[in-house]
Short mmCIF file of C-alpha atoms (C1' of nucleotides) in Angstrom, two decimals:
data_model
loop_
_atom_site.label_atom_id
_atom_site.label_comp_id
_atom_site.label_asym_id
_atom_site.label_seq_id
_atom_site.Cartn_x
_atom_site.Cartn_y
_atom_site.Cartn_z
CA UNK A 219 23.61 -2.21 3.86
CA UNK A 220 21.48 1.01 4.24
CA UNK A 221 23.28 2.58 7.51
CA UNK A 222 26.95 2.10 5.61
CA UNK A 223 25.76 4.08 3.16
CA UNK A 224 23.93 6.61 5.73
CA UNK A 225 27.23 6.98 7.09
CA UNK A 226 29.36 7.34 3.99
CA UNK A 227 26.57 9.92 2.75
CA UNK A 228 27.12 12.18 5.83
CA UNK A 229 30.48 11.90 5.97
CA UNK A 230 31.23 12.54 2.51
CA UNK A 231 29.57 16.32 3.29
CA UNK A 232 32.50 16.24 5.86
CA UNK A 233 34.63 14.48 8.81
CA UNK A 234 33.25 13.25 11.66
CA UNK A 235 33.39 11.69 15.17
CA UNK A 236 31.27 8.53 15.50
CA UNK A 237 29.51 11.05 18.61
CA UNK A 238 28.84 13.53 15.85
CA UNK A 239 27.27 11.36 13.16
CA UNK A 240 25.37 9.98 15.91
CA UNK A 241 24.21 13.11 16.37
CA UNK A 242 23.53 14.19 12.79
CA UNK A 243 22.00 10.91 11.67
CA UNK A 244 19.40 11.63 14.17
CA UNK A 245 18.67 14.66 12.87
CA UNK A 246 18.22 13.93 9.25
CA UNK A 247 18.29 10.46 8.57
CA UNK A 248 16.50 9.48 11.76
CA UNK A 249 13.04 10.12 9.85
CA UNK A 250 13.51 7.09 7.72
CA UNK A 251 16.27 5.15 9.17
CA UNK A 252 17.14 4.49 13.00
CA UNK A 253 20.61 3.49 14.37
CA UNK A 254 21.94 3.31 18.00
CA UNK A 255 25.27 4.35 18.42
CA UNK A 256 26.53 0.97 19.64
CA UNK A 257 25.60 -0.26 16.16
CA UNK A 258 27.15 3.07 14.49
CA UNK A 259 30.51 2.28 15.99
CA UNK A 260 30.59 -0.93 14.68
CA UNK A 261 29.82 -0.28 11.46
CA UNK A 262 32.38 2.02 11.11
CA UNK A 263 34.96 -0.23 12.60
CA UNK A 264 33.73 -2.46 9.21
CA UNK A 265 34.00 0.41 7.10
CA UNK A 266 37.20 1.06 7.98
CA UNK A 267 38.23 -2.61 7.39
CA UNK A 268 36.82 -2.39 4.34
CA UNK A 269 38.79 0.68 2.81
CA UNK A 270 35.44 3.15 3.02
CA UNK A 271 37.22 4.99 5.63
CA UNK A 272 40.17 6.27 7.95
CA UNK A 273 40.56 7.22 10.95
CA UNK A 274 43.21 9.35 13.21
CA UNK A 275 42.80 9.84 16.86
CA UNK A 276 42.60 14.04 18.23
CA UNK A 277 44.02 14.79 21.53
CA UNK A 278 42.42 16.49 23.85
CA UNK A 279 42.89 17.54 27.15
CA UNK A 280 39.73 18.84 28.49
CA UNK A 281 37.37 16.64 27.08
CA UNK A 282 37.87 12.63 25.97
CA UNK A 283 39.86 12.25 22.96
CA UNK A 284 38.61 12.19 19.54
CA UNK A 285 38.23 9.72 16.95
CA UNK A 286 37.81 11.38 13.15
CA UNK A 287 36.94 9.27 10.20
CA UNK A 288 37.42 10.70 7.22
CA UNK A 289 35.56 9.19 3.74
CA UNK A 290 38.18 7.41 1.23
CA UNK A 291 37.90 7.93 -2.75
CA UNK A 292 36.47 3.78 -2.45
CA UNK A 293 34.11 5.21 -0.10
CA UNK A 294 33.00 8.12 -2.25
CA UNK A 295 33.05 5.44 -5.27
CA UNK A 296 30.73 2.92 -2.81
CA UNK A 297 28.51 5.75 -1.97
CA UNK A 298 27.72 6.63 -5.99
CA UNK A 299 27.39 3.38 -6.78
CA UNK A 300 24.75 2.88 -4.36
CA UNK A 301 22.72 5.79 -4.98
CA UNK A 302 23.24 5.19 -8.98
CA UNK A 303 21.99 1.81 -8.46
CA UNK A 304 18.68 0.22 -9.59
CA UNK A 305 15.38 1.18 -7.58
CA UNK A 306 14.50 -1.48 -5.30
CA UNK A 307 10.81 -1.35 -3.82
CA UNK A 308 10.71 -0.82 0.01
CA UNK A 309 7.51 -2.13 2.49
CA UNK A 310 5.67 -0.69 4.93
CA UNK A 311 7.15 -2.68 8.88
CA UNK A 312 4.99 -1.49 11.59
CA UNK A 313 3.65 -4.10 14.44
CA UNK A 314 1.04 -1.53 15.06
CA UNK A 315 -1.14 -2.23 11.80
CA UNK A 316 -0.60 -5.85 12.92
CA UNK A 317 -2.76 -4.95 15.93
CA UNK A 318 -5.32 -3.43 14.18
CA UNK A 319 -5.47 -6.28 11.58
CA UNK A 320 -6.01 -8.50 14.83
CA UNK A 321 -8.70 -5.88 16.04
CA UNK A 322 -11.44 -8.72 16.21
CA UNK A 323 -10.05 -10.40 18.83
CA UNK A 324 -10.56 -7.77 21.73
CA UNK A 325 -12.83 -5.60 22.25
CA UNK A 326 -13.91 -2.49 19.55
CA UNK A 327 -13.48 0.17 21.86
CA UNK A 328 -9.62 -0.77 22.36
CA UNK A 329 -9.11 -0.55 18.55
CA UNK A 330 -10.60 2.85 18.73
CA UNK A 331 -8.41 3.91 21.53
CA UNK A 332 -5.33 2.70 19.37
CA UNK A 333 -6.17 4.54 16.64
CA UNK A 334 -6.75 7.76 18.72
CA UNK A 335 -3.18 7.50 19.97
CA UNK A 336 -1.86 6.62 16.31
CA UNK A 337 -3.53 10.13 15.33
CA UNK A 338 -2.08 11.91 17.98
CA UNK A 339 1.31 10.69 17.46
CA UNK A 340 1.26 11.88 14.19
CA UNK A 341 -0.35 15.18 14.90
CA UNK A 342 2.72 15.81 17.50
CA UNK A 343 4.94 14.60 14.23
CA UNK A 344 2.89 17.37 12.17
CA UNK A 345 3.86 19.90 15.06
CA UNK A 346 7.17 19.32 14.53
CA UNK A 347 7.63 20.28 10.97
CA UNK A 348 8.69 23.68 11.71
CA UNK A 349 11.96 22.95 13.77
CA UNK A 350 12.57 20.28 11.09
CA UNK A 351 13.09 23.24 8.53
CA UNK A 352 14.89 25.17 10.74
CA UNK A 353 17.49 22.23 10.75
CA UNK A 354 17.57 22.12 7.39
CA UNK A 355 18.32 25.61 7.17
CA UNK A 356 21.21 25.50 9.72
CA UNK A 357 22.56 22.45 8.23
CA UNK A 358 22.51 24.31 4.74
CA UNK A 359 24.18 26.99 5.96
CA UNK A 360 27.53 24.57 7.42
CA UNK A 361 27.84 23.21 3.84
CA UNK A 362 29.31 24.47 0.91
CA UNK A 363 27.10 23.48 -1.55
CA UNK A 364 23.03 24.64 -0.27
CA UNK A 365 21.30 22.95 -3.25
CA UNK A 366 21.41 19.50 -1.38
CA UNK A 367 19.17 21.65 0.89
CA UNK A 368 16.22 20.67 -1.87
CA UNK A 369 16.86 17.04 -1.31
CA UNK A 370 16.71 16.92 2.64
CA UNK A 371 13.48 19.38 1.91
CA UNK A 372 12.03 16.44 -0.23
CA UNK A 373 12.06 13.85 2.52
CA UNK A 374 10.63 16.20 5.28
CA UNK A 375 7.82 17.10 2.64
CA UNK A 376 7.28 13.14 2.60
CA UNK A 377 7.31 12.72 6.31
CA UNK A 378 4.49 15.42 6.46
CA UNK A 379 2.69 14.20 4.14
CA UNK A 380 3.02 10.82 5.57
CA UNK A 381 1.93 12.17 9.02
CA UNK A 382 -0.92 14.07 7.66
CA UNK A 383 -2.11 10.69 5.71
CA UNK A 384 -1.88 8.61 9.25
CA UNK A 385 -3.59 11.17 11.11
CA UNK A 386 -6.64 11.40 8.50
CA UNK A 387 -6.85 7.78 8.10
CA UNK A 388 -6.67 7.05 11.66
CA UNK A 389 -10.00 9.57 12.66
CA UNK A 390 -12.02 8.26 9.60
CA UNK A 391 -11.22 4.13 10.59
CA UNK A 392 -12.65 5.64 14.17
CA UNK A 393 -15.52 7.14 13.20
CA UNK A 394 -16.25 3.84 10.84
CA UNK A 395 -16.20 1.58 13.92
CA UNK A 396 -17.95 4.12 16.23
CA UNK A 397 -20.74 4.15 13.42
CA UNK A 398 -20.71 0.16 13.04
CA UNK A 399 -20.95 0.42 17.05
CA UNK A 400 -23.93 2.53 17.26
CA UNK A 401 -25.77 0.50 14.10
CA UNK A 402 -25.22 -2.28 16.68
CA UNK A 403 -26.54 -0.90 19.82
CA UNK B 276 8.28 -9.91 19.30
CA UNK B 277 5.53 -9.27 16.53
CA UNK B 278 6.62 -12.15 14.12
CA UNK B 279 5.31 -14.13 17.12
CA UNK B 280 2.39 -12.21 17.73
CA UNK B 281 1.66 -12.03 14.07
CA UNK B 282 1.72 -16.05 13.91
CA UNK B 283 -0.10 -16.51 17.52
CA UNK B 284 -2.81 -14.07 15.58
CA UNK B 285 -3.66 -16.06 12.63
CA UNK B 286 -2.85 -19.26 14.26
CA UNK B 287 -5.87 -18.03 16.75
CA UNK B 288 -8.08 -18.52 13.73
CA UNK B 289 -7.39 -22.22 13.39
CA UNK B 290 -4.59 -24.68 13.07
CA UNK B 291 -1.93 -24.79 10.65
CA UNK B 292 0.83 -25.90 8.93
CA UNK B 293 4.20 -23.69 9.20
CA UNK B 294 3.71 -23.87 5.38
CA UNK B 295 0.37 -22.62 5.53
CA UNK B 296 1.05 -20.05 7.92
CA UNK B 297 3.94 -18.56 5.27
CA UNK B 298 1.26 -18.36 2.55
CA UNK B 299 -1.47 -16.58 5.00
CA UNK B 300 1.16 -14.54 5.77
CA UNK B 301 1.91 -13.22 2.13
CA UNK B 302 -1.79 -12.90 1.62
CA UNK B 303 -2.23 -10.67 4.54
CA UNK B 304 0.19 -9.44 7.21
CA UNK B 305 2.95 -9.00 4.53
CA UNK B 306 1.62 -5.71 3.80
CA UNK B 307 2.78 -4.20 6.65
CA UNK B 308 5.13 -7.34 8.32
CA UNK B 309 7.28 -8.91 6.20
CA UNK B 310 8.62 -12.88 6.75
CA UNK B 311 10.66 -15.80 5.26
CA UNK B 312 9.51 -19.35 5.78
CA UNK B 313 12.52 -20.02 7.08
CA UNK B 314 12.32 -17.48 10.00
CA UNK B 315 8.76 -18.90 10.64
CA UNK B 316 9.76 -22.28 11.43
CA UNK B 317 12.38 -21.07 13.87
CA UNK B 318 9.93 -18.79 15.43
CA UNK B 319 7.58 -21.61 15.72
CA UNK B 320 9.57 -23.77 17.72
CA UNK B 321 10.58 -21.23 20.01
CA UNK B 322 6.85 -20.84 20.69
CA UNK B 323 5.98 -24.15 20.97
CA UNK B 324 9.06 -24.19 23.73
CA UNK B 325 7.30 -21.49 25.15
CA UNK B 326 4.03 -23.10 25.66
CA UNK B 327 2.43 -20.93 23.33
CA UNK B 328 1.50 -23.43 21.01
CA UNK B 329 1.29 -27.67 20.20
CA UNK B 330 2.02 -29.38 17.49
CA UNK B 331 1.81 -32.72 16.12
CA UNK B 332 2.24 -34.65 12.83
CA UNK B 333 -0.26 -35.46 10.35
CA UNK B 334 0.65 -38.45 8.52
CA UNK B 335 -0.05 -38.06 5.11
CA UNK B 336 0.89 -40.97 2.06
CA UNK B 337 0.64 -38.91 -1.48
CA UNK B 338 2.51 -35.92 0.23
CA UNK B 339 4.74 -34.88 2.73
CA UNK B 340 4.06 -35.39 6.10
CA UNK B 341 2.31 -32.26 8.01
CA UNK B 342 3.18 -30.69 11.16
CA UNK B 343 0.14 -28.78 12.28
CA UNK B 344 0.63 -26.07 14.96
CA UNK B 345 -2.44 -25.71 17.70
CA UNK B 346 -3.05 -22.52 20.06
CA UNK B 347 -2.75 -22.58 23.05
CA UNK B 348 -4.74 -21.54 26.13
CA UNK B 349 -1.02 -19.47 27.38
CA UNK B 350 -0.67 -18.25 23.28
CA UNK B 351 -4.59 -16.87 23.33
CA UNK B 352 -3.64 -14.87 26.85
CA UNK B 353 -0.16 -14.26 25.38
CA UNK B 354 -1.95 -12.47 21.74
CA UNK B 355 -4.16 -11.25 23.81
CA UNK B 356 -2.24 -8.86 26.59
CA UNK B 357 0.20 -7.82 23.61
CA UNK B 358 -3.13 -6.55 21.59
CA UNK B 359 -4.23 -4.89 24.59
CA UNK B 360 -0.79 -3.56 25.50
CA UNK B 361 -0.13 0.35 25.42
CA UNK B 362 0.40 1.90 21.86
CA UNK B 363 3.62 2.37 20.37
CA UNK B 364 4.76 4.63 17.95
CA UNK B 365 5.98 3.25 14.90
CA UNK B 366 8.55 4.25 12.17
CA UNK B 367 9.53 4.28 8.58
CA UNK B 368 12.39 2.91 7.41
CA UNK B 369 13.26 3.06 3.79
CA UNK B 370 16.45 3.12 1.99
CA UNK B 371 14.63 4.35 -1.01
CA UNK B 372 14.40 8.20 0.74
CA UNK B 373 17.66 7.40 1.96
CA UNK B 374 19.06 7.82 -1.72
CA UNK B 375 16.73 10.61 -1.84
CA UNK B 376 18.18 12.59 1.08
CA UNK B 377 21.33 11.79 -0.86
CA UNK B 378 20.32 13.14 -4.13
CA UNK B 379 22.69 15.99 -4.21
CA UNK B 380 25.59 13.43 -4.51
CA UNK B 381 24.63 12.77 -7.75
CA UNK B 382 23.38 14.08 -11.11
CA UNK B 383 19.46 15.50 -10.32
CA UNK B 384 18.09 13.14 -13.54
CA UNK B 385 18.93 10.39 -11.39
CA UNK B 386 16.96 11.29 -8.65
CA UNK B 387 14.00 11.98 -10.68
CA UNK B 388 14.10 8.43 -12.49
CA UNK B 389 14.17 7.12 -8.69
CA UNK B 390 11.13 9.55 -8.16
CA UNK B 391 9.19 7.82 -11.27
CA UNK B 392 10.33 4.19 -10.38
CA UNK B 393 8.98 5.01 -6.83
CA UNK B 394 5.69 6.45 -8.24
CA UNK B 395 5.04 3.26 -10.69
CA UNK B 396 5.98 0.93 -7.90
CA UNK B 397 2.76 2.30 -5.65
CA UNK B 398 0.28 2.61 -9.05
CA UNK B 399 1.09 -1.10 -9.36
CA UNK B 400 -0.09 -1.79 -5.35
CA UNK B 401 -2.75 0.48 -6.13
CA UNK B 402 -3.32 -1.40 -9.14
CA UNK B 403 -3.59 -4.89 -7.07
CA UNK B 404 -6.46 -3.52 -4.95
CA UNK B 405 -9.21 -4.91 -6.07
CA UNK B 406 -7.52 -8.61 -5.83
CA UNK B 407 -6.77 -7.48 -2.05
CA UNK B 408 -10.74 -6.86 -1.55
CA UNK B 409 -11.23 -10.25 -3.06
CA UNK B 410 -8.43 -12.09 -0.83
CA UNK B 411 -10.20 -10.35 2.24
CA UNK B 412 -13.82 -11.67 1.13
CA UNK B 413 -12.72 -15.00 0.07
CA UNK B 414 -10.69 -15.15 3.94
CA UNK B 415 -13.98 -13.73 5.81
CA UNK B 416 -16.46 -16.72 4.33
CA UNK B 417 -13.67 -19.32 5.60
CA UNK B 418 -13.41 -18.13 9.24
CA UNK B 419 -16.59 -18.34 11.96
CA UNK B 420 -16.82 -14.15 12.66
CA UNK B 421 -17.21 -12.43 9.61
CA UNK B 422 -17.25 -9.32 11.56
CA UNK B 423 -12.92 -9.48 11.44
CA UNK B 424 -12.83 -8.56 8.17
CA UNK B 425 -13.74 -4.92 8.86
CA UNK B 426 -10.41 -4.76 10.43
CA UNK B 427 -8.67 -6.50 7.63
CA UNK B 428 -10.31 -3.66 5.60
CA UNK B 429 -9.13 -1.13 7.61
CA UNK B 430 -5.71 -2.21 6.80
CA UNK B 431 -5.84 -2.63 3.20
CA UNK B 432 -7.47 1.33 3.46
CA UNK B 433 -4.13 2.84 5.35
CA UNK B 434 -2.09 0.27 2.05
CA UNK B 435 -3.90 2.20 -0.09
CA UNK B 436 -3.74 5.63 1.22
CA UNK B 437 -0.27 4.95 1.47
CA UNK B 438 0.18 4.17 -2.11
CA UNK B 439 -1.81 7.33 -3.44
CA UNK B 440 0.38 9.24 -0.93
CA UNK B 441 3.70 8.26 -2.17
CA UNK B 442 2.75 8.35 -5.94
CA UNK B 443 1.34 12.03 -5.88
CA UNK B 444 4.60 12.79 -3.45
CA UNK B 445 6.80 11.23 -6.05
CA UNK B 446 5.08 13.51 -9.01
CA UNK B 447 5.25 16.72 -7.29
CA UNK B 448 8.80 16.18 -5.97
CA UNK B 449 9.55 15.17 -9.88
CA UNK B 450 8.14 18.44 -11.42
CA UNK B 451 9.77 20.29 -8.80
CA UNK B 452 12.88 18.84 -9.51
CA UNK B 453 12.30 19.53 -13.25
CA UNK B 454 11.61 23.17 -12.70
CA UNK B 455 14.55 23.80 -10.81
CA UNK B 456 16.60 22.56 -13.90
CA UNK B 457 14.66 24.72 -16.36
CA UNK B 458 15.29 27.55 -14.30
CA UNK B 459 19.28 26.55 -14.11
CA UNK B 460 19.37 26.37 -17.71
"C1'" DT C 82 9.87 -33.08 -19.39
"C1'" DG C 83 9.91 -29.02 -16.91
"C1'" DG C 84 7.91 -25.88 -13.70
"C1'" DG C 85 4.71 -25.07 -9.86
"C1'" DT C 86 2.84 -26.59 -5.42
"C1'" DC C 87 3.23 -29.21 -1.22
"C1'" DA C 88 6.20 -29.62 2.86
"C1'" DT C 89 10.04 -29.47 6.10
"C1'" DG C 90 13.71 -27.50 7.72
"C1'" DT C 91 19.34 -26.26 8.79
"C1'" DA C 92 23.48 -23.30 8.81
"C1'" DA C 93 25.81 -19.32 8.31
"C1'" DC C 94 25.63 -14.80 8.28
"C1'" DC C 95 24.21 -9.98 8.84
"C1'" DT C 96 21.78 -6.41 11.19
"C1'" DG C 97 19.63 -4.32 15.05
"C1'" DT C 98 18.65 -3.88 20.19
"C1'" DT C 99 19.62 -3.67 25.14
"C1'" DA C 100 22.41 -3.26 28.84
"C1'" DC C 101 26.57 -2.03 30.68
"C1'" DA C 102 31.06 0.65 31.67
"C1'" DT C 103 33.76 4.94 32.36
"C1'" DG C 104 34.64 9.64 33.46
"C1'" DA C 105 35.42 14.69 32.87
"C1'" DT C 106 33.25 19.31 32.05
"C1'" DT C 107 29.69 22.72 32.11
"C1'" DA C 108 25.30 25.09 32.64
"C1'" DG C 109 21.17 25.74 35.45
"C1'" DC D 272 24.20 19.46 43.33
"C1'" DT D 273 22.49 17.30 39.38
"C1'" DA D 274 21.52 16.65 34.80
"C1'" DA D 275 23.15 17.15 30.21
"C1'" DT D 276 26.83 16.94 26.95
"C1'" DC D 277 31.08 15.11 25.27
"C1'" DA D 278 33.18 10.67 23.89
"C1'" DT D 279 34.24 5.84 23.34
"C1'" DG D 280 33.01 1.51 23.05
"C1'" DT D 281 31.97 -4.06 24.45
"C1'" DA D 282 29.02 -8.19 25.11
"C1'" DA D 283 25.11 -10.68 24.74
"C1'" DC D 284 21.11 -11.38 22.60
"C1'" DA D 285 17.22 -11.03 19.32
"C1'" DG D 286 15.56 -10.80 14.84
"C1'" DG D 287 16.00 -11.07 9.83
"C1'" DT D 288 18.24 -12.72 5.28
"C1'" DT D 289 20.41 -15.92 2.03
"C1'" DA D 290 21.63 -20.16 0.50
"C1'" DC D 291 21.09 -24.83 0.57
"C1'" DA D 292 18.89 -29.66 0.82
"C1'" DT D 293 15.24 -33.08 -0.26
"C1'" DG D 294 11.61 -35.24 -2.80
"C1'" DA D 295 7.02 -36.46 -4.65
"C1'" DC D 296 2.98 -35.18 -7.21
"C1'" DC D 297 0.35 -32.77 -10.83
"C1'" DC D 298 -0.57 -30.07 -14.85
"C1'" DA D 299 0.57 -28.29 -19.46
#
DNA sequence: TGGGTCATGTAACCTGTTACATGATTAG
DNA sequence: CTAATCATGTAACAGGTTACATGACCCA
């Protein structure tokens, strides 16, 4: 039930269009949790159904109308209750450790390829960091209360250090085969 | 597709049950690719209807009958071109730093019991290391290439990287948290 | 005698992905 | 002129979760 609670948690800093949390949820919560829109809309259909939400259409006239959903006090209540809940552990889902647990089967220098890429992906993810603070900043700055600011701060401190942990572990599991390789030849 | 791939892999070192598969699974591929029997068994069939694999049934008198799965020459060229296939970058996804994001939305204590549930959750999978290094030994004397298990080890290294990571993330973003309070107060 | 292991699944449901459809405005 | 942005979704499919059903054997 994660991205009904994504939701409620960005809308309960304010209403939105389905567009806009589209939008926002790729900014922020897009480092830990990934939703298409097509899913996002549905979802909120469900949350509407469900009490967590209304919604009222906006007219326009230059652009395509507007549909704003607005958080409910159940959705506010939903929300706490979720984040006041009990820890539950999380895993680690990421096909690309499969391939390297299935390394054997082809040959070495492929695996060491893979794991160059793996590095560079997170270095570009390192690289990043700075316009990642600079949307936290901005986002601080739209809402009224810029000690939550400390909390989105937390995750992108976890994401770099996550990068920076990939990136290490990747050269040193390189330079272990490459060794193993020359021992061999 | 990885479930697939994931079976195709360890069904490529020799035949196995569906049940046998599940427990492999948890003993090795779980750390990074989680999977219910259930889902297995479905997955298998579509396989076998792929061509991918055989199967037939091993009568058996004291126990329940057993339906052994068999690679096949398509599933070794099917593993095969996905492990050689071009690299492709991965994500977290964690409801855990979901709440965290959120932790403005409710009182900061909260947050930092999440922080220290979080932390003892990865000192317990660091704690389990050691019986990891045994599982991977006790795997690598069963199958003909003892040379696989350096991969095996290279994944168990990034599970406990990973661990150490989050725990000393978890502390630091806990005494931050608690010097922000002694400074409120 | 009660719980763990062996062994196979089905059914319903929920969640996530991919592809498609429409159409106006605006900035380069 | 063309690509991006604004704005809303639907339909089909793929993948994952939960709950249920069955039944024997073995060990404490």
């Amino acid at each position: 039930m994660s991205l009904k609670h994504g939701l409620l948690g960005l809308l309960s800093y304010g209403s939105m269009t389905g567009y806009e949390l589209n939008k926002t949820f790729e900014d922020s919560l897009d480092y830990f949790w990934q939703a298409k829109s097509s899913q996002i809309y549905r979802e909120l259909d469900a949350m509407e159904a469900c009490g967590w939400l209304t919604s009222h259409i906006q007219l326009q006239t230059d652009r395509p109308n507007r549909r704003v959903y607005c958080i409910t006090e159940a959705g506010r209540g939903e929300l706490k209750s979720w984040l006041e809940g009990p820890f539950t552990p999380g895993s680690v889902r990421d096909p690309f450790m499969m391939r390297v647990f299935f390394g054997g089967e082809c040959p070495p220098q492929r695996t060491r390829e893979l794991l160059r890429a793996f590095a560079q992906d997170h270095e570009k993810n390192l690289g990043t960091q700075d316009e990642t603070l600079d949307m936290i900043n901005a986002y601080a700055r739209k809402v009224e209360d810029p000690e939550k600011a400390v909390y989105w701060n937390m995750t992108a401190e976890f994401h770099r250090r996550y990068a920076r942990m990939c990136m290490q572990w990747a050269q040193d599991m390189e330079k272990m085969l490459k060794n193993e390789e020359d021992e061999n030849a």
